[in-house]
Coordinates of N, CA and C in Angstrom, one line a residue:
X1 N -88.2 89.3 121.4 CA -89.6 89.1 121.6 C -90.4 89.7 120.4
X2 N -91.6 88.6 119.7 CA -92.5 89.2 118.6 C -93.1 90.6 119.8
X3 N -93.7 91.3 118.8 CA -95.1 92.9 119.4 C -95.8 91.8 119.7
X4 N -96.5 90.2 119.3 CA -97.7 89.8 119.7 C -97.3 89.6 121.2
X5 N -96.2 88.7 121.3 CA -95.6 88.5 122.8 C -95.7 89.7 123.6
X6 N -95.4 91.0 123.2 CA -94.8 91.7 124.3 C -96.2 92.4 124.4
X7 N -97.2 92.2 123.3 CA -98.7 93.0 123.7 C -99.3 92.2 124.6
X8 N -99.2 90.5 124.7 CA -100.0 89.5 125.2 C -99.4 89.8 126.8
X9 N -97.7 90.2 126.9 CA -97.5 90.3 127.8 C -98.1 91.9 128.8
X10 N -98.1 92.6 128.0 CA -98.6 93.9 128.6 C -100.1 93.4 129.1
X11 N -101.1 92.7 128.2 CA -102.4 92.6 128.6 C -102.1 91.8 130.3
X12 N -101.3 90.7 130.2 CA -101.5 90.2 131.6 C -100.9 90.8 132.7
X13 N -100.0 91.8 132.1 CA -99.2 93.0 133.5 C -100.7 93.9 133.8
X14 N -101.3 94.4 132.9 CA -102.2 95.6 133.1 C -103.4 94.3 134.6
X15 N -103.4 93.2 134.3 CA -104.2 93.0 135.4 C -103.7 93.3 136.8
X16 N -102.2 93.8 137.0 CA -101.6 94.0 138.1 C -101.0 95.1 138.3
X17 N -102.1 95.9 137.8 CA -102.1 97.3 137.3 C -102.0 98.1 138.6
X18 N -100.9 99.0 138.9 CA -101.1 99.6 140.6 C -102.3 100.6 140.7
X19 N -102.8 101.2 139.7 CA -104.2 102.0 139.7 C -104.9 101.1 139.9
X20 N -105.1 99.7 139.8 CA -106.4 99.2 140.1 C -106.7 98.6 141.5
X21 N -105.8 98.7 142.3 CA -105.5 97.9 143.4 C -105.5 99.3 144.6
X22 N -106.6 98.9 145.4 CA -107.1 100.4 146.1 C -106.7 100.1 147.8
X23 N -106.3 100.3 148.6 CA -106.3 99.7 149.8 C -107.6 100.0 150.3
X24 N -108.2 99.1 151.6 CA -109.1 99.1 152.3 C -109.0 100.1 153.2
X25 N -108.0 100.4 153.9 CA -107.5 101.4 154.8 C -106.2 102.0 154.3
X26 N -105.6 102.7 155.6 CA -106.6 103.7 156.4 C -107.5 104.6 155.4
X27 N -108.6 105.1 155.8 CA -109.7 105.8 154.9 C -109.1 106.9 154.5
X28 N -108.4 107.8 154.9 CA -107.3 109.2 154.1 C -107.0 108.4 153.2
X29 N -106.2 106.8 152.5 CA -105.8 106.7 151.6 C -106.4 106.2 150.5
X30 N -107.9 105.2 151.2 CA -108.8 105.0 150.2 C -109.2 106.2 149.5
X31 N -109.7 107.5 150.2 CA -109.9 108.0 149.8 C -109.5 108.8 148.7
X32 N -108.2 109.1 148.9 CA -107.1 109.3 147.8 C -107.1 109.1 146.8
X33 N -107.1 107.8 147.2 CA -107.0 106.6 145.7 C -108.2 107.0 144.6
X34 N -109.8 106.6 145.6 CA -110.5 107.3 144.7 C -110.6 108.7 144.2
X35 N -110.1 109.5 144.7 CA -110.2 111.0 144.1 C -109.0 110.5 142.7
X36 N -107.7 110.2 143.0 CA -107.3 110.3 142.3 C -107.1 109.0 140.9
X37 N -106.9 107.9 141.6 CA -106.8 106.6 140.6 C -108.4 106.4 139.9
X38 N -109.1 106.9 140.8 CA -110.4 106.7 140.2 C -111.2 107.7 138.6
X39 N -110.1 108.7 139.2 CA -110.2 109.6 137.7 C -109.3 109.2 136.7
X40 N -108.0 108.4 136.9 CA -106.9 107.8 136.0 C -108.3 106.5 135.2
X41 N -108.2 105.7 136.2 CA -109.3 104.6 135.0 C -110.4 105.1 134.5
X42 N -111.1 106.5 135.0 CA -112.1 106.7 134.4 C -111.9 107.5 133.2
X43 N -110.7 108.0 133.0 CA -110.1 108.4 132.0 C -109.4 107.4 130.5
X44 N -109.3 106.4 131.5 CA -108.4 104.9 130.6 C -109.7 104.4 129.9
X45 N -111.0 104.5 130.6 CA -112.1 103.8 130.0 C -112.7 104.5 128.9
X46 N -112.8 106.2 129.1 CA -113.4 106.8 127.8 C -112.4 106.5 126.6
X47 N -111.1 106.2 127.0 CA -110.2 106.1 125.5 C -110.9 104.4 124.7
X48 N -111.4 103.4 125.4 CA -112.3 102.6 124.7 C -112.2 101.1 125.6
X49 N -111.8 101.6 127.2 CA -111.6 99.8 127.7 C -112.0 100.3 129.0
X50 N -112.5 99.6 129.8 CA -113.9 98.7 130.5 C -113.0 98.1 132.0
X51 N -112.3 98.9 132.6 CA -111.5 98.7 133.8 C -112.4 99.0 134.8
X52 N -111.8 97.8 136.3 CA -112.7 98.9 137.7 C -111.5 98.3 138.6
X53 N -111.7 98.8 139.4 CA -110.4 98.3 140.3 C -110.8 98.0 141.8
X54 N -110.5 98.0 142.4 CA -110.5 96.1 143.4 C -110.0 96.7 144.9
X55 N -110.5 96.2 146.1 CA -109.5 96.9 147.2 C -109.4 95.7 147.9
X56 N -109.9 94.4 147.2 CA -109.3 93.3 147.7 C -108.1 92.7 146.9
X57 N -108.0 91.4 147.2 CA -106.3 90.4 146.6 C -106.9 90.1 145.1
X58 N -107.7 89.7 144.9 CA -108.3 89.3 143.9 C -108.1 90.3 142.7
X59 N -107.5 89.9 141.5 CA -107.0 89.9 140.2 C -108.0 89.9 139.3
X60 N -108.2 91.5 138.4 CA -109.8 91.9 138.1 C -109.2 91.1 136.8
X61 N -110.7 91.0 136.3 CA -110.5 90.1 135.3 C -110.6 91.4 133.9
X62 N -109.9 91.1 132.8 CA -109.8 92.0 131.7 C -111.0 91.7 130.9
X63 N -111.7 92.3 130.3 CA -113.3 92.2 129.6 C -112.4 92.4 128.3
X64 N -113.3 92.1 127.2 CA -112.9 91.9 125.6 C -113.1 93.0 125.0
X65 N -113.3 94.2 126.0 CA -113.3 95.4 125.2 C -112.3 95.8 125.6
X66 N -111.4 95.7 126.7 CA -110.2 96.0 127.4 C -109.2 95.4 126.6
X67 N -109.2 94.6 126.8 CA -108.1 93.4 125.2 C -107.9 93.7 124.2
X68 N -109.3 94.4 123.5 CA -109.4 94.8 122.2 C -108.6 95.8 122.3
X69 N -109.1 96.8 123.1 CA -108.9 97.7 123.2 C -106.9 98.4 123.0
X70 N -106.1 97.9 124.5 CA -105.1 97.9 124.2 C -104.3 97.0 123.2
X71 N -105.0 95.8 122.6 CA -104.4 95.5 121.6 C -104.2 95.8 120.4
X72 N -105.1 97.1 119.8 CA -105.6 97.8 119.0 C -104.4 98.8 118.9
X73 N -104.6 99.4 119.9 CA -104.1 100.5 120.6 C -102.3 100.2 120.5
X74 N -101.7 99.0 120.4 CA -99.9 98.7 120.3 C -100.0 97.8 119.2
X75 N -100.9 97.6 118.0 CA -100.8 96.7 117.4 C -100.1 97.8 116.3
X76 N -100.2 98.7 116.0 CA -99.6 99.7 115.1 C -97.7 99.8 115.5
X77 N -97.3 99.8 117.1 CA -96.3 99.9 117.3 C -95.2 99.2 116.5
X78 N -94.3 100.1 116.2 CA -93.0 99.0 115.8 C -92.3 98.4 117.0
X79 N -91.3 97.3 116.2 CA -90.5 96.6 117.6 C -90.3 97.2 118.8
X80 N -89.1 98.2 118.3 CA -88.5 99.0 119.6 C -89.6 100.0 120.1
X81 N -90.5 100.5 119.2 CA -91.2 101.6 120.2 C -91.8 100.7 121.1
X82 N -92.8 99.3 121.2 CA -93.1 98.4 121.8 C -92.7 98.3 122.9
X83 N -91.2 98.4 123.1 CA -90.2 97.8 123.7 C -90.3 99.1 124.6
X84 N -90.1 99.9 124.1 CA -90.1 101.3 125.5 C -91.4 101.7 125.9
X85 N -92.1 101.6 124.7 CA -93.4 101.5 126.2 C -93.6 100.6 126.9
X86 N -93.3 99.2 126.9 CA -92.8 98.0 128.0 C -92.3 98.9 128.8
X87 N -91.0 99.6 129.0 CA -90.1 100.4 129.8 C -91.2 100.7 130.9
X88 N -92.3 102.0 129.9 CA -92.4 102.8 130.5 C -94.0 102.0 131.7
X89 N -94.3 101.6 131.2 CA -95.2 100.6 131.8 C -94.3 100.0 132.9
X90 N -93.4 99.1 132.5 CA -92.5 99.0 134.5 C -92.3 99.8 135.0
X91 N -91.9 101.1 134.5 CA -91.6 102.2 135.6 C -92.3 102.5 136.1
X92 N -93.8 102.6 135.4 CA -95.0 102.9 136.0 C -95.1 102.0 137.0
X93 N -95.2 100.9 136.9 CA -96.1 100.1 137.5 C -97.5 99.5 136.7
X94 N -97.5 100.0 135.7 CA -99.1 100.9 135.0 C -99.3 100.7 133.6
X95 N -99.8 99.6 133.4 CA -100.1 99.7 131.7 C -100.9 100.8 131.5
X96 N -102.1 101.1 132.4 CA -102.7 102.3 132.2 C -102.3 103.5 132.1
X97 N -101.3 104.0 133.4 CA -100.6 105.3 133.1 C -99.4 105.4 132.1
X98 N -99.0 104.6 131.5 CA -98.2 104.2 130.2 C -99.2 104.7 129.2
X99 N -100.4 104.1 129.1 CA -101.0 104.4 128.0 C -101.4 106.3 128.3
X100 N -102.0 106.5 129.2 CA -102.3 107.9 128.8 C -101.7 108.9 128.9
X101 N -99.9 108.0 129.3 CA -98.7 109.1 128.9 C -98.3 109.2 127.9
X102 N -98.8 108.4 127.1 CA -98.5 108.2 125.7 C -99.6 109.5 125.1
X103 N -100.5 108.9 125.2 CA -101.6 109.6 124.7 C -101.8 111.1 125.1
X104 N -100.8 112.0 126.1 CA -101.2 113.5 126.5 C -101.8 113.8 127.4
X105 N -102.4 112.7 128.0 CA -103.7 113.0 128.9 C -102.5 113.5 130.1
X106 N -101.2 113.1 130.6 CA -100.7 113.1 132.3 C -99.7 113.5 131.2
X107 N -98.9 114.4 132.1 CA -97.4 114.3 132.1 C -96.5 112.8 132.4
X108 N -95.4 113.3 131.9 CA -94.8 112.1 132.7 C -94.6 112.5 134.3
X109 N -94.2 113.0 134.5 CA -93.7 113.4 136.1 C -95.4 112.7 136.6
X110 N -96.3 114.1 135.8 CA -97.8 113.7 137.0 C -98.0 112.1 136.7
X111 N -98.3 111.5 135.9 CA -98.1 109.9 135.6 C -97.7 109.2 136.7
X112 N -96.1 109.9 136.9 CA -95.5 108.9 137.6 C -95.6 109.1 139.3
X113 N -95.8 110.3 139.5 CA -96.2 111.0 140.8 C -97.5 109.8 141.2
X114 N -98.4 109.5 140.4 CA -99.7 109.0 140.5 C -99.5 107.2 141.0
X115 N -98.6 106.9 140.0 CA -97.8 105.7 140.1 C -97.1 105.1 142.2
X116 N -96.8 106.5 142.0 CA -96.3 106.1 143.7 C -97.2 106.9 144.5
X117 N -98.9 106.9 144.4 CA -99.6 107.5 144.9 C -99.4 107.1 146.7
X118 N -99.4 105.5 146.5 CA -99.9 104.9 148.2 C -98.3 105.0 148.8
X119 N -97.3 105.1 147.8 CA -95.8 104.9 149.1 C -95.7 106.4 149.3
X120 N -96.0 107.6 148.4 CA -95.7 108.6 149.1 C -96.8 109.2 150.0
X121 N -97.8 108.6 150.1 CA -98.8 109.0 151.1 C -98.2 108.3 152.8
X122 N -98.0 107.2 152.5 CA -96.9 106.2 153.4 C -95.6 107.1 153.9
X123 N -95.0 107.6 153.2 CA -93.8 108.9 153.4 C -94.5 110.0 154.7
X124 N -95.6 110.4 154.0 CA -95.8 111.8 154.5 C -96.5 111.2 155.5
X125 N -97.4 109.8 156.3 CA -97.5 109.1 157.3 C -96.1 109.4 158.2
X126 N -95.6 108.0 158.0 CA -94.2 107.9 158.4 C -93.3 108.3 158.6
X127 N -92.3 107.7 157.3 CA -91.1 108.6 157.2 C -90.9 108.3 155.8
X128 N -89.3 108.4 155.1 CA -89.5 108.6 153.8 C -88.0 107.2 154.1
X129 N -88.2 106.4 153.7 CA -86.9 105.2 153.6 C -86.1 105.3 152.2
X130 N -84.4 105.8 152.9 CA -84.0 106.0 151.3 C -83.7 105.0 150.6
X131 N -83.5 104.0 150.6 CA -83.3 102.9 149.7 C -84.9 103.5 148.9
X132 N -85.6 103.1 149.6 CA -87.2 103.1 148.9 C -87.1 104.4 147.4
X133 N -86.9 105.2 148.7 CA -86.7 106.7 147.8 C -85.6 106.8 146.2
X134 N -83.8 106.2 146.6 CA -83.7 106.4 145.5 C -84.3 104.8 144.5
X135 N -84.9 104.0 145.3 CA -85.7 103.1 143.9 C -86.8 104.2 142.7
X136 N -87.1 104.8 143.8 CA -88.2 105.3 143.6 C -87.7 106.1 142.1
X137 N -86.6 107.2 142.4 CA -86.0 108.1 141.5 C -85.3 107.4 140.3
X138 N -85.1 106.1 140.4 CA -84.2 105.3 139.4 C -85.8 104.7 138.2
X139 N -86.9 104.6 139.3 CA -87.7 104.4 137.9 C -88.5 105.5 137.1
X140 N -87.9 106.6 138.4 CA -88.7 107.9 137.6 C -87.7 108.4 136.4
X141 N -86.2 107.9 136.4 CA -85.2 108.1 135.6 C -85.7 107.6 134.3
X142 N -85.8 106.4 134.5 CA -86.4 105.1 133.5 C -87.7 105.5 132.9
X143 N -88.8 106.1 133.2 CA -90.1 106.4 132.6 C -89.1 107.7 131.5
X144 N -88.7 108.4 132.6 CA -88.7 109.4 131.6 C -87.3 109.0 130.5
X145 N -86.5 108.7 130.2 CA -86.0 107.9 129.1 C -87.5 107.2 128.4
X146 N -87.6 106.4 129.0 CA -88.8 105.6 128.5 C -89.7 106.6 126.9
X147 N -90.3 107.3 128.4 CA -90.8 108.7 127.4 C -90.3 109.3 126.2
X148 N -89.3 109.3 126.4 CA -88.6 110.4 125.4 C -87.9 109.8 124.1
X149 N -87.6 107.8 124.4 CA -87.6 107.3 123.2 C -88.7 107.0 122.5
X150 N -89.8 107.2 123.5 CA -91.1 106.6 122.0 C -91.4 107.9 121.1
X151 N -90.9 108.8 121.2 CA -91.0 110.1 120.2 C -92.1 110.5 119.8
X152 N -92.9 110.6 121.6 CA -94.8 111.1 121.3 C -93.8 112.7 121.1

């Protein structure tokens, strides 16, 4: 894949960005979400892009400062580093938390911790399902490789 492809592809993942997608209920997890996801995009926005996030089905639309923005932002990348922050972005779930793991703002762990905000809130509801669980550990495997080839 060209960097134009795999940026064009990042911009249309970031619409299905798991920070932006907030559940309606139960209110302990909205709540959550806003304490926590709500300071992740408000943090993604001062770096220079224009996100809000949704607690319905509906797919937020990207503004031209958001586009610019991350396209600016990987247009410098070479091939392969491209390519692992692709990685680290699936593992995320998160173009967003991809980007500000890049950038210093999160750890990777806290990143990714953030990433499974709603299933381990769902855990400590419930119960903890180990298939779910070791999925869960195989992509935290994956970020952090991810991480450590882009050589922030």
């Amino acid at each position: 894949m060209t960097n134009t492809e795999i940026i064009n592809e990042l911009l249309s993942y970031l619409t299905t960005d798991c920070v932006l997608y907030f559940s309606p209920e139960p209110e302990k997890l909205l709540s959550l979400q806003n304490q926590k996801w709500g300071e992740v995009i408000s943090k993604f926005n001062q770096l220079g892009a224009n996100v809000k996030s949704t607690t319905g089905l509906s797919v937020p639309l990207l503004s031209d400062k958001t586009k610019n923005f991350i396209s600016n932002f990987l247009s410098d990348f070479e091939n392969e580093k491209l390519m692992w922050f692709r990685q680290l972005a699936g593992a995320y779930r998160s173009v967003i938390l991809a980007t500000l793991t890049y950038k210093k703002i999160y750890s990777v762990e806290d990143a990714f911790d953030l990433s499974c905000l709603e299933e381990l809130f769902q855990n400590e509801t419930w119960s903890t399902d180990k298939n779910a669980d070791d999925a869960r550990q195989q992509r935290k495997s994956v970020a952090i490789e991810a991480f450590k080839n882009l050589g922030v």
